[in-house]
PDB file of C-alpha atoms in Angstrom:
ATOM      1  CA  UNK A   9      -7.471  -2.145   7.428  1.00  0.00           C
ATOM      2  CA  UNK A  10      -9.647   0.558   5.868  1.00  0.00           C
ATOM      3  CA  UNK A  11      -9.154   4.271   5.637  1.00  0.00           C
ATOM      4  CA  UNK A  12      -7.225   6.287   8.183  1.00  0.00           C
ATOM      5  CA  UNK A  13      -7.801  10.003   8.367  1.00  0.00           C
ATOM      6  CA  UNK A  14      -5.106  12.530   7.691  1.00  0.00           C
ATOM      7  CA  UNK A  15      -4.735  15.505   5.394  1.00  0.00           C
ATOM      8  CA  UNK A  16      -5.858  13.010   2.755  1.00  0.00           C
ATOM      9  CA  UNK A  17      -8.011   9.921   3.148  1.00  0.00           C
ATOM     10  CA  UNK A  18      -5.771   6.956   2.439  1.00  0.00           C
ATOM     11  CA  UNK A  19      -6.915   3.348   2.011  1.00  0.00           C
ATOM     12  CA  UNK A  20      -4.897   0.569   3.629  1.00  0.00           C
ATOM     13  CA  UNK A  21      -6.662  -2.552   2.349  1.00  0.00           C
ATOM     14  CA  UNK A  22      -3.615  -4.300   0.931  1.00  0.00           C
ATOM     15  CA  UNK A  23      -2.280  -6.047   4.018  1.00  0.00           C
ATOM     16  CA  UNK A  24       1.379  -4.933   3.788  1.00  0.00           C
ATOM     17  CA  UNK A  25       3.266  -1.650   3.888  1.00  0.00           C
ATOM     18  CA  UNK A  26       4.903  -2.232   0.486  1.00  0.00           C
ATOM     19  CA  UNK A  27       1.520  -3.091  -1.095  1.00  0.00           C
ATOM     20  CA  UNK A  28      -0.003   0.051   0.384  1.00  0.00           C
ATOM     21  CA  UNK A  29       2.786   2.101  -1.221  1.00  0.00           C
ATOM     22  CA  UNK A  30       2.074   0.494  -4.602  1.00  0.00           C
ATOM     23  CA  UNK A  31      -1.630   1.228  -4.087  1.00  0.00           C
ATOM     24  CA  UNK A  32      -0.903   4.969  -4.009  1.00  0.00           C
ATOM     25  CA  UNK A  33      -0.130   4.655  -7.733  1.00  0.00           C
ATOM     26  CA  UNK A  34      -3.091   2.379  -8.395  1.00  0.00           C
ATOM     27  CA  UNK A  35      -5.426   4.943  -6.845  1.00  0.00           C
ATOM     28  CA  UNK A  36      -4.331   7.748  -9.134  1.00  0.00           C
ATOM     29  CA  UNK A  37      -6.583   6.649 -12.055  1.00  0.00           C
ATOM     30  CA  UNK A  38      -5.918   9.795 -14.032  1.00  0.00           C
ATOM     31  CA  UNK A  39      -6.464  12.067 -11.020  1.00  0.00           C
ATOM     32  CA  UNK A  40      -2.766  12.841 -10.658  1.00  0.00           C
ATOM     33  CA  UNK A  41      -0.253  11.158  -8.425  1.00  0.00           C
ATOM     34  CA  UNK A  42      -1.309  11.312  -4.777  1.00  0.00           C
ATOM     35  CA  UNK A  43       2.373  11.380  -3.820  1.00  0.00           C
ATOM     36  CA  UNK A  44       3.166  14.543  -5.754  1.00  0.00           C
ATOM     37  CA  UNK A  45       3.691  16.792  -2.728  1.00  0.00           C
ATOM     38  CA  UNK A  46       6.011  16.464   0.245  1.00  0.00           C
ATOM     39  CA  UNK A  47       3.206  16.989   2.768  1.00  0.00           C
ATOM     40  CA  UNK A  48       1.199  14.140   1.217  1.00  0.00           C
ATOM     41  CA  UNK A  49       4.177  11.775   1.415  1.00  0.00           C
ATOM     42  CA  UNK A  50       4.730  12.727   5.072  1.00  0.00           C
ATOM     43  CA  UNK A  51       1.016  12.154   5.714  1.00  0.00           C
ATOM     44  CA  UNK A  52       1.119   8.756   3.989  1.00  0.00           C
ATOM     45  CA  UNK A  53       4.222   7.634   5.925  1.00  0.00           C
ATOM     46  CA  UNK A  54       2.460   8.385   9.201  1.00  0.00           C
ATOM     47  CA  UNK A  55      -0.962   7.009   8.199  1.00  0.00           C
ATOM     48  CA  UNK A  56       0.615   3.794   6.840  1.00  0.00           C
ATOM     49  CA  UNK A  57       2.458   3.210  10.114  1.00  0.00           C
ATOM     50  CA  UNK A  58       5.934   3.582   8.613  1.00  0.00           C
ATOM     51  CA  UNK A  59       6.578   6.094  11.397  1.00  0.00           C
ATOM     52  CA  UNK A  60       4.747   6.509  14.710  1.00  0.00           C
ATOM     53  CA  UNK A  61       2.149   9.277  14.985  1.00  0.00           C
ATOM     54  CA  UNK A  62       3.745  12.546  16.005  1.00  0.00           C
ATOM     55  CA  UNK A  63       7.095  11.766  14.336  1.00  0.00           C
ATOM     56  CA  UNK A  64       8.658  14.867  12.855  1.00  0.00           C
ATOM     57  CA  UNK A  65       9.315  14.532   9.136  1.00  0.00           C
ATOM     58  CA  UNK A  66      10.809  17.935   8.417  1.00  0.00           C
ATOM     59  CA  UNK A  67      13.230  16.663   5.769  1.00  0.00           C
ATOM     60  CA  UNK A  68      10.591  15.405   3.307  1.00  0.00           C
ATOM     61  CA  UNK A  69      11.141  17.176   0.002  1.00  0.00           C
ATOM     62  CA  UNK A  70      11.139  16.610  -3.756  1.00  0.00           C
ATOM     63  CA  UNK A  71      14.078  14.219  -3.495  1.00  0.00           C
ATOM     64  CA  UNK A  72      12.051  11.983  -1.144  1.00  0.00           C
ATOM     65  CA  UNK A  73       9.103  12.092  -3.543  1.00  0.00           C
ATOM     66  CA  UNK A  74      11.261  10.952  -6.448  1.00  0.00           C
ATOM     67  CA  UNK A  75      12.836   8.124  -4.461  1.00  0.00           C
ATOM     68  CA  UNK A  76       9.548   6.831  -3.052  1.00  0.00           C
ATOM     69  CA  UNK A  77       7.922   6.899  -6.501  1.00  0.00           C
ATOM     70  CA  UNK A  78      10.930   4.956  -7.865  1.00  0.00           C
ATOM     71  CA  UNK A  79      10.553   2.362  -5.098  1.00  0.00           C
ATOM     72  CA  UNK A  80       6.805   2.180  -5.768  1.00  0.00           C
ATOM     73  CA  UNK A  81       7.487   1.491  -9.449  1.00  0.00           C
ATOM     74  CA  UNK A  82      10.099  -1.179  -8.663  1.00  0.00           C
ATOM     75  CA  UNK A  83       7.844  -2.996  -6.179  1.00  0.00           C
ATOM     76  CA  UNK A  84       4.903  -2.770  -8.597  1.00  0.00           C
ATOM     77  CA  UNK A  85       7.032  -4.299 -11.374  1.00  0.00           C
ATOM     78  CA  UNK A  86       8.124  -7.112  -9.043  1.00  0.00           C
ATOM     79  CA  UNK A  87       4.552  -7.858  -7.970  1.00  0.00           C
ATOM     80  CA  UNK A  88       3.257  -7.795 -11.540  1.00  0.00           C
ATOM     81  CA  UNK A  89       6.065 -10.140 -12.590  1.00  0.00           C
ATOM     82  CA  UNK A  90       5.392 -12.438  -9.626  1.00  0.00           C
ATOM     83  CA  UNK A  91       1.680 -12.653 -10.433  1.00  0.00           C
ATOM     84  CA  UNK A  92       2.498 -13.302 -14.090  1.00  0.00           C
ATOM     85  CA  UNK A  93       5.246 -15.851 -13.455  1.00  0.00           C
ATOM     86  CA  UNK A  94       7.972 -13.654 -14.940  1.00  0.00           C
ATOM     87  CA  UNK A  95      11.138 -12.030 -13.693  1.00  0.00           C
ATOM     88  CA  UNK A  96      11.886  -8.361 -13.180  1.00  0.00           C
ATOM     89  CA  UNK A  97      15.603  -8.382 -12.465  1.00  0.00           C
ATOM     90  CA  UNK A  98      16.231  -4.625 -12.654  1.00  0.00           C
ATOM     91  CA  UNK A  99      13.404  -3.964 -10.197  1.00  0.00           C
ATOM     92  CA  UNK A 100      14.651  -6.760  -7.932  1.00  0.00           C
ATOM     93  CA  UNK A 101      18.140  -5.250  -7.840  1.00  0.00           C
ATOM     94  CA  UNK A 102      16.686  -1.825  -6.986  1.00  0.00           C
ATOM     95  CA  UNK A 103      14.530  -3.164  -4.134  1.00  0.00           C
ATOM     96  CA  UNK A 104      17.397  -5.284  -2.772  1.00  0.00           C
ATOM     97  CA  UNK A 105      19.751  -2.289  -2.801  1.00  0.00           C
ATOM     98  CA  UNK A 106      17.261  -0.160  -0.865  1.00  0.00           C
ATOM     99  CA  UNK A 107      16.469  -2.991   1.588  1.00  0.00           C
ATOM    100  CA  UNK A 108      20.172  -3.239   2.478  1.00  0.00           C
ATOM    101  CA  UNK A 109      20.015   0.131   4.212  1.00  0.00           C
ATOM    102  CA  UNK A 110      19.352   0.516   7.918  1.00  0.00           C
ATOM    103  CA  UNK A 111      15.685   1.095   8.825  1.00  0.00           C
ATOM    104  CA  UNK A 112      14.786   3.717  11.439  1.00  0.00           C
ATOM    105  CA  UNK A 113      15.915   2.927  14.989  1.00  0.00           C
ATOM    106  CA  UNK A 114      13.038   2.109  17.338  1.00  0.00           C
ATOM    107  CA  UNK A 115      12.678   2.980  20.998  1.00  0.00           C
ATOM    108  CA  UNK A 116       9.954   2.873  23.639  1.00  0.00           C
ATOM    109  CA  UNK A 117       8.719   6.219  24.951  1.00  0.00           C
ATOM    110  CA  UNK A 118       6.122   7.136  27.560  1.00  0.00           C
ATOM    111  CA  UNK A 119       2.858   8.563  26.311  1.00  0.00           C
ATOM    112  CA  UNK A 120       0.982  11.204  28.314  1.00  0.00           C
ATOM    113  CA  UNK A 121      -1.047   8.474  30.007  1.00  0.00           C
ATOM    114  CA  UNK A 122       2.140   6.671  31.083  1.00  0.00           C
ATOM    115  CA  UNK A 123       1.839   3.769  28.636  1.00  0.00           C
ATOM    116  CA  UNK A 124       4.864   2.783  26.578  1.00  0.00           C
ATOM    117  CA  UNK A 125       4.476   3.476  22.871  1.00  0.00           C
ATOM    118  CA  UNK A 126       6.742   2.988  19.897  1.00  0.00           C
ATOM    119  CA  UNK A 127       8.944   5.893  18.943  1.00  0.00           C
ATOM    120  CA  UNK A 128      12.012   6.493  16.808  1.00  0.00           C
ATOM    121  CA  UNK A 129      15.443   7.171  18.236  1.00  0.00           C
ATOM    122  CA  UNK A 130      16.015  10.042  15.791  1.00  0.00           C
ATOM    123  CA  UNK A 131      14.094  11.758  13.029  1.00  0.00           C
ATOM    124  CA  UNK A 132      14.261   9.279  10.132  1.00  0.00           C
ATOM    125  CA  UNK A 133      15.919  10.154   6.869  1.00  0.00           C
ATOM    126  CA  UNK A 134      14.727   9.153   3.428  1.00  0.00           C
ATOM    127  CA  UNK A 135      17.093   6.170   3.097  1.00  0.00           C
ATOM    128  CA  UNK A 136      15.921   4.667   6.395  1.00  0.00           C
ATOM    129  CA  UNK A 137      12.246   4.844   5.443  1.00  0.00           C
ATOM    130  CA  UNK A 138      12.936   3.511   1.952  1.00  0.00           C
ATOM    131  CA  UNK A 139      14.786   0.607   3.611  1.00  0.00           C
ATOM    132  CA  UNK A 140      11.777  -0.150   5.833  1.00  0.00           C
ATOM    133  CA  UNK A 141       9.397  -0.342   2.857  1.00  0.00           C
ATOM    134  CA  UNK A 142      11.883  -2.253   0.678  1.00  0.00           C
ATOM    135  CA  UNK A 143      12.505  -4.785   3.475  1.00  0.00           C
ATOM    136  CA  UNK A 144       8.773  -5.339   3.719  1.00  0.00           C
ATOM    137  CA  UNK A 145       8.742  -6.104  -0.018  1.00  0.00           C
ATOM    138  CA  UNK A 146      11.662  -8.545   0.355  1.00  0.00           C
ATOM    139  CA  UNK A 147       9.906 -10.285   3.256  1.00  0.00           C
ATOM    140  CA  UNK A 148       6.709 -10.581   1.216  1.00  0.00           C
ATOM    141  CA  UNK A 149       8.424 -11.854  -1.926  1.00  0.00           C
ATOM    142  CA  UNK A 150      10.429 -14.476  -0.027  1.00  0.00           C
ATOM    143  CA  UNK A 151       7.538 -15.813   2.081  1.00  0.00           C
ATOM    144  CA  UNK A 152       5.810 -18.700   0.215  1.00  0.00           C
ATOM    145  CA  UNK A 153       2.707 -18.532   2.417  1.00  0.00           C
ATOM    146  CA  UNK A 154       2.261 -14.801   1.809  1.00  0.00           C
ATOM    147  CA  UNK A 155       2.939 -15.165  -1.916  1.00  0.00           C
ATOM    148  CA  UNK A 156       0.205 -17.788  -2.145  1.00  0.00           C
ATOM    149  CA  UNK A 157      -2.248 -15.121  -0.994  1.00  0.00           C
ATOM    150  CA  UNK A 158      -1.083 -12.382  -3.366  1.00  0.00           C
ATOM    151  CA  UNK A 159      -3.954 -11.253  -5.604  1.00  0.00           C
ATOM    152  CA  UNK A 160      -4.864  -8.438  -7.986  1.00  0.00           C
ATOM    153  CA  UNK A 161      -8.262  -6.840  -7.368  1.00  0.00           C
ATOM    154  CA  UNK A 162     -10.997  -7.947  -9.786  1.00  0.00           C
ATOM    155  CA  UNK A 163     -12.841  -4.641  -9.461  1.00  0.00           C
ATOM    156  CA  UNK A 164     -13.443  -2.560 -12.558  1.00  0.00           C
ATOM    157  CA  UNK A 165     -10.757   0.101 -12.959  1.00  0.00           C
ATOM    158  CA  UNK A 166      -8.811  -1.160  -9.934  1.00  0.00           C
ATOM    159  CA  UNK A 167      -5.329  -2.585 -10.207  1.00  0.00           C
ATOM    160  CA  UNK A 168      -4.485  -2.891  -6.514  1.00  0.00           C
ATOM    161  CA  UNK A 169      -2.511  -5.900  -5.335  1.00  0.00           C
ATOM    162  CA  UNK A 170      -3.445  -7.248  -1.912  1.00  0.00           C
ATOM    163  CA  UNK A 171      -2.918 -10.209   0.400  1.00  0.00           C
ATOM    164  CA  UNK A 172      -5.897 -12.540   0.559  1.00  0.00           C
ATOM    165  CA  UNK A 173      -5.998 -13.769   4.137  1.00  0.00           C
ATOM    166  CA  UNK A 174      -9.669 -14.742   4.011  1.00  0.00           C
ATOM    167  CA  UNK A 175     -10.847 -18.203   4.965  1.00  0.00           C
ATOM    168  CA  UNK A 176     -10.761 -20.322   1.812  1.00  0.00           C
ATOM    169  CA  UNK A 177      -8.738 -17.634  -0.002  1.00  0.00           C
ATOM    170  CA  UNK A 178     -11.711 -16.581  -2.142  1.00  0.00           C
ATOM    171  CA  UNK A 179     -11.471 -12.831  -1.731  1.00  0.00           C
ATOM    172  CA  UNK A 180     -11.919 -11.111  -5.093  1.00  0.00           C
ATOM    173  CA  UNK A 181     -11.531  -7.427  -4.256  1.00  0.00           C
ATOM    174  CA  UNK A 182      -8.985  -5.305  -2.448  1.00  0.00           C
ATOM    175  CA  UNK A 183     -11.887  -3.975  -0.384  1.00  0.00           C
ATOM    176  CA  UNK A 184     -15.360  -5.424  -0.065  1.00  0.00           C
ATOM    177  CA  UNK A 185     -16.604  -1.990   0.983  1.00  0.00           C
ATOM    178  CA  UNK A 186     -15.169  -0.195  -2.049  1.00  0.00           C
ATOM    179  CA  UNK A 187     -14.560  -2.411  -5.090  1.00  0.00           C
ATOM    180  CA  UNK A 188     -16.871  -5.198  -3.881  1.00  0.00           C
ATOM    181  CA  UNK A 189     -19.686  -2.732  -3.311  1.00  0.00           C
ATOM    182  CA  UNK A 190     -19.149  -1.174  -6.754  1.00  0.00           C
ATOM    183  CA  UNK A 191     -19.418  -4.646  -8.324  1.00  0.00           C
ATOM    184  CA  UNK A 192     -22.606  -5.464  -6.396  1.00  0.00           C
ATOM    185  CA  UNK A 193     -24.189  -2.139  -7.431  1.00  0.00           C
ATOM    186  CA  UNK A 194     -23.184  -2.710 -11.093  1.00  0.00           C
ATOM    187  CA  UNK A 195     -24.623  -6.242 -11.005  1.00  0.00           C
ATOM    188  CA  UNK A 196     -27.871  -4.912  -9.516  1.00  0.00           C
ATOM    189  CA  UNK A 197     -28.121  -2.238 -12.234  1.00  0.00           C
ATOM    190  CA  UNK A 198     -27.493  -4.803 -14.989  1.00  0.00           C
ATOM    191  CA  UNK A 199     -30.250  -7.062 -13.631  1.00  0.00           C
ATOM    192  CA  UNK A 200     -32.744  -4.196 -13.452  1.00  0.00           C
ATOM    193  CA  UNK A 201     -31.744  -2.840 -16.875  1.00  0.00           C
ATOM    194  CA  UNK A 202     -32.417  -6.238 -18.420  1.00  0.00           C
ATOM    195  CA  UNK A 203     -36.009  -6.044 -17.184  1.00  0.00           C
ATOM    196  CA  UNK A 204     -38.177  -8.816 -15.782  1.00  0.00           C
ATOM    197  CA  UNK A 205     -37.494 -12.382 -16.778  1.00  0.00           C
ATOM    198  CA  UNK A 206     -39.830 -14.480 -18.956  1.00  0.00           C
TER     199      UNK A 206
END
């Protein structure tokens, strides 16, 4: 998945829209919430593929920010409970309630080159986009094959949850290029700090 460019560089290593939303909180690491401004939320929604590029999101405001952070918290609680074999009933009720809403209506539109591309029938409102992300969480949590691949990154200072779709399901990091590389560099430094062997 990797990073897609926008007004902020976002990482999409998780494998699902709902996991990528949760990762926006995992990336904060004391640097402040990356979804603390309306323009950043609009940027994330486009970069994550929740809306097609070029979609107008003029209604994004503080209310949207609050609701998306609440959904992020609920999905994070559900994932943490799932990985730990526990329940999170309040979070489940919240996600189910949001998933019951209607997602944005899709349509096919002609691009400048004449190809058909995905568009939305109207500018989406907050409830429709929350429903799209919440439905993705419901689909993930009710799919046994996907749940079997749900992992938490083993990287230092990383708490991202991702889908391990690798052959053999041995992936240890949300991103080999980011957390995996950090681990390899740390291992190299530890070996060289220990000095030559006997």
